Amino acid sequence: MRLRGVRRYHWARDVDEALSLLSAYQGKGAFLAGGVDLARSPRTDLEGLIDLTGAGLSYIREDGKGLHLGATATLAEILSSAQAQEYAGGILRETLRLVAYPALRNMATLGGAVVSAHPWADIPTLLVALDAEVLYRNAEGEKRMSLAELYRTDFRRIFRESVLLEVLLPPLPGAFAFEKIGRNAGDIALLNACAGLALEDGRIAWARLSVGARPERGERLPWLEEALVGERPSEALWRKVEEEVRARIEVGSDRRASEAWRREVAGVLVRRALARAAGKAGT
Ligand SMILES: Cc1cc2nc3c(=O)[nH]c(=O)nc-3n(C[C@H](O)[C@H](O)[C@H](O)COP(=O)(O)OP(=O)(O)OC[C@H]3O[C@@H](n4cnc5c(N)ncnc54)[C@H](O)[C@@H]3O)c2cc1C
């Protein structure tokens, strides 16, 4: 554990207490949820940790606006929740089972995953495809915004002084599929993709696509979403999509995979995700 400077641990009983404790540390405190990331991070600047897991943010509930996932709900709790399993044809279950391994999922929270937003992570790619909204609170009040929009801001600075309260997943038509490629099961992604489709009279009426893990944090492909509407799902269509993704997508390079490899594989993952989503949506 590389948090040697930490002298105090606080168990916040609610969000107001968490915020006032954080402010008292004047930049030398941090929120703690599952602790999976914090335990690995070399943060020698911290003096106090403020545990959010008792602050009433572990709920999973549904209403007319959609599925509300409290920030400290663990990945395992979401996996075993009946409401989460039913959402959008079971895409939460399908994806979260690909995240690391059970021991980690028992500790890691959804909020921690949204805030840490690793460039290779699966959860941002999933949530961006699902049009997720986030709700957070700081000294100025509460703010709700789309996760895709949040990720275009300096979100790490925002969460130095804000508590993420929940992720809201709106009701969506159709069915989704998630594809991830890593070196082995349990490994982090070299690339991932999420596709959602709704069909009407055998034609695509609505589409959602995001690709992540360099591109970071789930990039939507609006040009492809629009182009798919009105088309009939077919193997020929998916092959054409694969070629177009390969030609147009912007991917990154790092020590784990080259830009050329990611470009090649992005087409394959989008094709596979679309074909599976179409299968689930009823072709
Ligand atoms: C070995 C390993 C494998 C992994 N594999 C995958 C994978 O395959 N796919 C994938 O998508 N992800 C993967 N992850 C990432 C994992 O999902 C996240 O690390 C985890 O969800 C973080 O959650 P946590 O509750 O442990 O966060 P913590 O470590 O408690 O916190 C992380 C950061 O978020 C802040 N924070 C936490 N909660 C809040 C809140 N409510 N409001 C404001 N700030 C907050 C903390 O201050 C800290 O800065 C992996 C991580 C590890 C360590």
Short mmCIF file of C-alpha atoms and ligand atoms in Angstrom, two decimals:
data_model
loop_
_atom_site.label_atom_id
_atom_site.label_comp_id
_atom_site.label_asym_id
_atom_site.label_seq_id
_atom_site.Cartn_x
_atom_site.Cartn_y
_atom_site.Cartn_z
CA MET A 1 0.00 0.00 0.00
CA ARG A 2 1.60 3.21 -1.17
CA LEU A 3 -0.42 5.62 1.00
CA ARG A 4 2.19 5.99 3.71
CA GLY A 5 1.29 9.58 4.59
CA VAL A 6 -2.28 8.68 5.57
CA ARG A 7 -2.87 9.25 9.30
CA ARG A 8 -6.64 9.22 9.52
CA TYR A 9 -9.47 7.14 8.16
CA HIS A 10 -13.05 8.48 8.35
CA TRP A 11 -16.30 6.64 7.87
CA ALA A 12 -18.67 9.29 6.47
CA ARG A 13 -22.29 8.75 7.51
CA ASP A 14 -23.68 10.87 4.69
CA VAL A 15 -22.57 12.93 1.71
CA ASP A 16 -22.58 16.26 3.58
CA GLU A 17 -20.23 14.84 6.21
CA ALA A 18 -17.98 13.43 3.46
CA LEU A 19 -17.75 16.83 1.75
CA SER A 20 -17.02 18.73 4.94
CA LEU A 21 -14.31 16.22 5.94
CA LEU A 22 -12.74 16.53 2.50
CA SER A 23 -12.73 20.30 2.66
CA ALA A 24 -11.07 20.21 6.11
CA TYR A 25 -8.07 18.39 4.58
CA GLN A 26 -7.43 21.26 2.12
CA GLY A 27 -6.31 19.04 -0.73
CA LYS A 28 -4.68 16.35 1.41
CA GLY A 29 -7.75 14.13 1.70
CA ALA A 30 -9.40 11.73 -0.75
CA PHE A 31 -12.59 9.74 -1.00
CA LEU A 32 -12.31 6.01 -0.67
CA ALA A 33 -14.86 3.53 -2.04
CA GLY A 34 -13.71 -0.04 -2.79
CA GLY A 35 -10.08 1.04 -2.47
CA VAL A 36 -9.00 -1.07 -5.46
CA ASP A 37 -7.38 1.85 -7.26
CA LEU A 38 -6.28 3.85 -4.26
CA ALA A 39 -4.41 0.86 -2.85
CA ARG A 40 -2.34 0.71 -6.05
CA SER A 41 -1.79 4.41 -6.57
CA PRO A 42 1.45 5.99 -5.37
CA ARG A 43 -0.21 8.92 -3.54
CA THR A 44 2.16 10.04 -0.86
CA ASP A 45 0.42 13.44 -0.60
CA LEU A 46 -2.65 12.15 1.28
CA GLU A 47 -3.20 12.54 5.01
CA GLY A 48 -6.84 11.45 5.33
CA LEU A 49 -9.14 8.97 3.64
CA ILE A 50 -12.90 9.47 3.70
CA ASP A 51 -14.78 6.23 3.19
CA LEU A 52 -18.00 6.73 1.23
CA THR A 53 -19.39 3.21 1.57
CA GLY A 54 -21.54 4.15 4.59
CA ALA A 55 -22.90 7.35 3.03
CA GLY A 56 -26.10 5.80 1.66
CA LEU A 57 -24.96 5.53 -1.97
CA SER A 58 -25.11 1.76 -2.49
CA TYR A 59 -28.67 1.63 -3.83
CA ILE A 60 -29.87 0.06 -7.07
CA ARG A 61 -33.39 1.19 -7.95
CA GLU A 62 -35.59 1.77 -10.94
CA ASP A 63 -38.21 4.44 -11.68
CA GLY A 64 -39.71 6.16 -14.71
CA LYS A 65 -36.37 7.87 -15.45
CA GLY A 66 -34.44 4.61 -15.63
CA LEU A 67 -32.07 2.54 -13.52
CA HIS A 68 -30.35 4.47 -10.71
CA LEU A 69 -27.04 2.91 -9.63
CA GLY A 70 -25.66 4.44 -6.44
CA ALA A 71 -21.97 5.31 -6.71
CA THR A 72 -20.84 2.86 -4.00
CA ALA A 73 -22.79 -0.13 -5.35
CA THR A 74 -20.12 -2.74 -6.01
CA LEU A 75 -19.78 -4.43 -9.37
CA ALA A 76 -20.78 -7.72 -7.69
CA GLU A 77 -23.93 -6.14 -6.23
CA ILE A 78 -24.91 -4.83 -9.65
CA LEU A 79 -24.20 -8.24 -11.19
CA SER A 80 -26.52 -9.96 -8.75
CA SER A 81 -29.30 -7.35 -8.81
CA ALA A 82 -32.48 -8.49 -10.58
CA GLN A 83 -33.22 -4.93 -11.79
CA ALA A 84 -29.74 -4.54 -13.23
CA GLN A 85 -29.93 -7.95 -14.89
CA GLU A 86 -33.14 -6.98 -16.70
CA TYR A 87 -31.86 -3.64 -17.93
CA ALA A 88 -31.38 -3.44 -21.74
CA GLY A 89 -31.49 -7.20 -22.22
CA GLY A 90 -28.84 -7.99 -19.59
CA ILE A 91 -25.95 -5.90 -20.95
CA LEU A 92 -24.74 -4.93 -17.45
CA ARG A 93 -24.33 -8.55 -16.51
CA GLU A 94 -22.70 -9.44 -19.83
CA THR A 95 -20.12 -6.66 -19.46
CA LEU A 96 -19.40 -6.64 -15.73
CA ARG A 97 -18.59 -10.34 -15.85
CA LEU A 98 -15.69 -9.39 -18.12
CA VAL A 99 -14.28 -6.93 -15.57
CA ALA A 100 -11.28 -8.46 -13.77
CA TYR A 101 -12.27 -11.37 -11.45
CA PRO A 102 -14.80 -12.00 -8.63
CA ALA A 103 -12.60 -10.90 -5.69
CA LEU A 104 -12.01 -7.52 -7.34
CA ARG A 105 -15.67 -7.14 -8.32
CA ASN A 106 -16.67 -7.71 -4.68
CA MET A 107 -14.74 -4.57 -3.68
CA ALA A 108 -14.69 -2.29 -6.72
CA THR A 109 -17.57 0.17 -6.97
CA LEU A 110 -19.24 1.59 -10.03
CA GLY A 111 -18.47 5.13 -8.84
CA GLY A 112 -14.79 4.29 -8.40
CA ALA A 113 -14.71 2.97 -11.96
CA VAL A 114 -16.39 6.10 -13.36
CA VAL A 115 -14.03 8.45 -11.47
CA SER A 116 -10.81 6.52 -12.08
CA ALA A 117 -11.78 6.10 -15.78
CA HIS A 118 -8.67 4.19 -16.83
CA PRO A 119 -7.96 4.51 -20.54
CA TRP A 120 -8.18 0.72 -20.89
CA ALA A 121 -11.35 0.25 -18.82
CA ASP A 122 -14.54 -1.43 -20.03
CA ILE A 123 -17.05 0.35 -17.81
CA PRO A 124 -16.76 3.82 -19.44
CA THR A 125 -17.22 2.25 -22.91
CA LEU A 126 -20.37 0.49 -21.68
CA LEU A 127 -21.83 3.51 -19.88
CA VAL A 128 -21.19 5.91 -22.76
CA ALA A 129 -23.00 3.54 -25.15
CA LEU A 130 -25.92 3.40 -22.69
CA ASP A 131 -26.27 7.23 -22.65
CA ALA A 132 -25.50 7.24 -18.91
CA GLU A 133 -25.96 10.38 -16.86
CA VAL A 134 -24.08 11.13 -13.67
CA LEU A 135 -25.17 13.09 -10.62
CA TYR A 136 -22.55 14.64 -8.36
CA ARG A 137 -22.49 17.06 -5.45
CA ASN A 138 -19.98 19.61 -4.21
CA ALA A 139 -20.10 22.77 -2.07
CA GLU A 140 -22.02 24.56 -4.83
CA GLY A 141 -24.83 22.00 -5.04
CA GLU A 142 -25.81 19.06 -7.24
CA LYS A 143 -25.17 18.72 -10.93
CA ARG A 144 -26.43 16.17 -13.44
CA MET A 145 -24.79 15.72 -16.85
CA SER A 146 -24.23 13.06 -19.47
CA LEU A 147 -21.18 10.91 -18.79
CA ALA A 148 -19.89 11.48 -22.33
CA GLU A 149 -20.01 15.23 -21.67
CA LEU A 150 -18.36 14.85 -18.26
CA TYR A 151 -15.46 12.96 -19.84
CA ARG A 152 -14.91 15.90 -22.20
CA THR A 153 -14.36 18.16 -19.16
CA ASP A 154 -11.52 18.17 -16.64
CA PHE A 155 -13.43 15.53 -14.68
CA ARG A 156 -10.49 14.55 -12.47
CA ARG A 157 -10.39 18.08 -11.09
CA ILE A 158 -14.18 18.01 -10.54
CA PHE A 159 -13.91 14.86 -8.42
CA ARG A 160 -11.15 16.30 -6.28
CA GLU A 161 -13.93 18.29 -4.62
CA SER A 162 -17.17 16.48 -5.52
CA VAL A 163 -18.86 13.26 -4.54
CA LEU A 164 -20.26 11.21 -7.41
CA LEU A 165 -23.72 10.26 -6.15
CA GLU A 166 -25.13 8.01 -8.85
CA VAL A 167 -25.15 6.84 -12.44
CA LEU A 168 -28.54 6.95 -14.17
CA LEU A 169 -29.16 4.61 -17.08
CA PRO A 170 -32.18 5.77 -19.12
CA PRO A 171 -34.71 3.27 -20.53
CA LEU A 172 -33.43 2.31 -24.00
CA PRO A 173 -34.97 0.41 -26.89
CA GLY A 174 -33.45 -2.70 -28.42
CA ALA A 175 -30.63 -4.92 -27.29
CA PHE A 176 -26.91 -4.50 -26.60
CA ALA A 177 -23.75 -6.58 -26.89
CA PHE A 178 -20.25 -5.95 -25.52
CA GLU A 179 -16.97 -7.22 -26.96
CA LYS A 180 -13.58 -7.10 -25.26
CA ILE A 181 -10.21 -8.33 -26.32
CA GLY A 182 -7.38 -8.82 -23.81
CA ARG A 183 -4.43 -11.17 -23.54
CA ASN A 184 -6.39 -13.61 -21.36
CA ALA A 185 -9.57 -13.82 -19.25
CA GLY A 186 -9.43 -11.34 -16.38
CA ASP A 187 -6.91 -9.13 -18.17
CA ILE A 188 -7.55 -5.49 -18.96
CA ALA A 189 -8.72 -4.68 -22.48
CA LEU A 190 -6.52 -4.01 -25.46
CA LEU A 191 -9.70 -2.79 -27.10
CA ASN A 192 -13.43 -3.01 -26.37
CA ALA A 193 -16.69 -2.12 -28.11
CA CYS A 194 -20.36 -1.89 -27.24
CA ALA A 195 -23.24 -1.92 -29.75
CA GLY A 196 -26.98 -1.43 -29.30
CA LEU A 197 -29.68 -1.87 -31.95
CA ALA A 198 -33.46 -1.61 -32.12
CA LEU A 199 -35.31 -3.06 -35.11
CA GLU A 200 -38.61 -2.12 -36.73
CA ASP A 201 -40.10 -4.19 -39.55
CA GLY A 202 -36.74 -5.90 -40.00
CA ARG A 203 -34.81 -2.65 -40.39
CA ILE A 204 -32.52 -0.87 -37.95
CA ALA A 205 -34.52 1.91 -36.27
CA TRP A 206 -31.92 3.01 -33.71
CA ALA A 207 -28.24 2.32 -33.10
CA ARG A 208 -25.62 3.04 -30.45
CA LEU A 209 -21.92 2.31 -30.79
CA SER A 210 -18.89 3.04 -28.68
CA VAL A 211 -15.30 1.86 -28.87
CA GLY A 212 -12.87 2.13 -25.96
CA ALA A 213 -9.44 1.31 -24.52
CA ARG A 214 -7.55 3.73 -26.82
CA PRO A 215 -9.76 5.51 -27.83
CA GLU A 216 -10.02 6.32 -24.14
CA ARG A 217 -13.24 6.21 -22.16
CA GLY A 218 -15.61 5.06 -24.89
CA GLU A 219 -15.84 7.13 -28.05
CA ARG A 220 -19.26 7.07 -29.71
CA LEU A 221 -19.35 6.59 -33.49
CA PRO A 222 -22.26 8.90 -34.45
CA TRP A 223 -21.52 8.76 -38.20
CA LEU A 224 -21.98 4.99 -38.13
CA GLU A 225 -25.02 5.09 -35.83
CA GLU A 226 -26.74 7.39 -38.35
CA ALA A 227 -25.66 5.38 -41.38
CA LEU A 228 -27.08 2.16 -39.93
CA VAL A 229 -30.63 3.49 -39.51
CA GLY A 230 -32.92 2.10 -42.23
CA GLU A 231 -30.55 -0.76 -43.14
CA ARG A 232 -31.47 -4.43 -42.91
CA PRO A 233 -29.15 -6.42 -40.65
CA SER A 234 -27.14 -8.90 -42.71
CA GLU A 235 -23.69 -10.45 -42.81
CA ALA A 236 -22.90 -8.25 -45.83
CA LEU A 237 -23.82 -5.12 -43.88
CA TRP A 238 -21.60 -6.11 -40.95
CA ARG A 239 -18.67 -6.75 -43.31
CA LYS A 240 -19.14 -3.31 -44.86
CA VAL A 241 -19.26 -1.76 -41.38
CA GLU A 242 -16.05 -3.56 -40.43
CA GLU A 243 -14.26 -2.00 -43.42
CA GLU A 244 -15.63 1.47 -42.70
CA VAL A 245 -14.66 1.36 -39.04
CA ARG A 246 -11.17 0.31 -40.01
CA ALA A 247 -10.93 3.19 -42.48
CA ARG A 248 -12.33 5.93 -40.22
CA ILE A 249 -11.77 5.17 -36.56
CA GLU A 250 -9.12 7.06 -34.60
CA VAL A 251 -7.23 4.73 -32.28
CA GLY A 252 -4.15 5.15 -30.16
CA SER A 253 -0.89 3.35 -29.76
CA ASP A 254 0.81 2.34 -26.50
CA ARG A 255 3.25 -0.28 -25.25
CA ARG A 256 0.48 -2.89 -25.20
CA ALA A 257 -0.76 -2.58 -28.80
CA SER A 258 0.01 -0.56 -31.90
CA GLU A 259 -2.29 1.82 -33.69
CA ALA A 260 -2.30 -0.51 -36.74
CA TRP A 261 -3.33 -3.52 -34.65
CA ARG A 262 -6.10 -1.57 -32.88
CA ARG A 263 -7.44 -0.23 -36.21
CA GLU A 264 -7.64 -3.77 -37.58
CA VAL A 265 -9.28 -5.19 -34.46
CA ALA A 266 -11.73 -2.27 -34.00
CA GLY A 267 -13.51 -3.29 -37.22
CA VAL A 268 -13.78 -6.88 -36.03
CA LEU A 269 -15.08 -5.99 -32.55
CA VAL A 270 -17.70 -3.57 -33.90
CA ARG A 271 -18.86 -6.18 -36.44
CA ARG A 272 -19.14 -8.87 -33.77
CA ALA A 273 -20.93 -6.56 -31.32
CA LEU A 274 -23.42 -5.42 -33.98
CA ALA A 275 -24.13 -8.97 -35.18
CA ARG A 276 -24.76 -10.17 -31.61
CA ALA A 277 -26.90 -7.14 -30.74
CA ALA A 278 -28.98 -7.72 -33.89
CA GLY A 279 -29.37 -11.39 -32.94
CA LYS A 280 -30.63 -10.41 -29.50
CA ALA A 281 -32.89 -7.69 -30.95
CA GLY A 282 -34.70 -10.34 -32.93
CA THR A 283 -33.33 -11.01 -36.37
C1 LIG B 1 -6.24 -5.56 -11.12
C2 LIG B 1 -7.31 -4.70 -11.70
C3 LIG B 1 -8.02 -5.14 -12.80
C4 LIG B 1 -9.03 -4.36 -13.35
N1 LIG B 1 -9.70 -4.81 -14.44
C5 LIG B 1 -10.65 -4.06 -14.99
C6 LIG B 1 -11.36 -4.50 -16.15
O1 LIG B 1 -11.13 -5.60 -16.67
N2 LIG B 1 -12.28 -3.67 -16.69
C7 LIG B 1 -12.59 -2.43 -16.14
O2 LIG B 1 -13.46 -1.73 -16.66
N3 LIG B 1 -11.95 -2.01 -15.04
C8 LIG B 1 -11.01 -2.78 -14.46
N4 LIG B 1 -10.35 -2.32 -13.35
C9 LIG B 1 -10.69 -0.99 -12.82
C10 LIG B 1 -11.71 -1.14 -11.69
O3 LIG B 1 -13.01 -1.31 -12.20
C11 LIG B 1 -11.65 0.14 -10.88
O4 LIG B 1 -10.32 0.23 -10.40
C12 LIG B 1 -12.57 0.09 -9.69
O5 LIG B 1 -13.92 0.02 -10.12
C13 LIG B 1 -12.36 1.29 -8.80
O6 LIG B 1 -13.39 1.28 -7.83
P1 LIG B 1 -13.08 1.46 -6.30
O7 LIG B 1 -14.40 1.51 -5.62
O8 LIG B 1 -12.14 0.41 -5.80
O9 LIG B 1 -12.38 2.90 -6.30
P2 LIG B 1 -11.36 3.51 -5.23
O10 LIG B 1 -10.01 2.90 -5.38
O11 LIG B 1 -11.96 3.52 -3.87
O12 LIG B 1 -11.34 5.01 -5.79
C14 LIG B 1 -10.81 5.29 -7.07
C15 LIG B 1 -10.77 6.82 -7.26
O13 LIG B 1 -12.08 7.32 -7.35
C16 LIG B 1 -12.36 8.24 -6.28
N5 LIG B 1 -13.75 7.95 -5.88
C17 LIG B 1 -14.26 6.72 -5.61
N6 LIG B 1 -15.60 6.83 -5.42
C18 LIG B 1 -15.91 8.14 -5.56
C19 LIG B 1 -17.13 8.89 -5.47
N7 LIG B 1 -18.32 8.29 -5.24
N8 LIG B 1 -17.09 10.23 -5.66
C20 LIG B 1 -15.92 10.85 -5.94
N9 LIG B 1 -14.73 10.20 -6.04
C21 LIG B 1 -14.73 8.86 -5.84
C22 LIG B 1 -11.31 7.95 -5.21
O14 LIG B 1 -11.00 9.10 -4.45
C23 LIG B 1 -10.12 7.55 -6.08
O15 LIG B 1 -9.50 8.68 -6.61
C24 LIG B 1 -9.33 -3.09 -12.78
C25 LIG B 1 -8.63 -2.65 -11.64
C26 LIG B 1 -7.64 -3.44 -11.11
C27 LIG B 1 -6.92 -2.95 -9.89
#
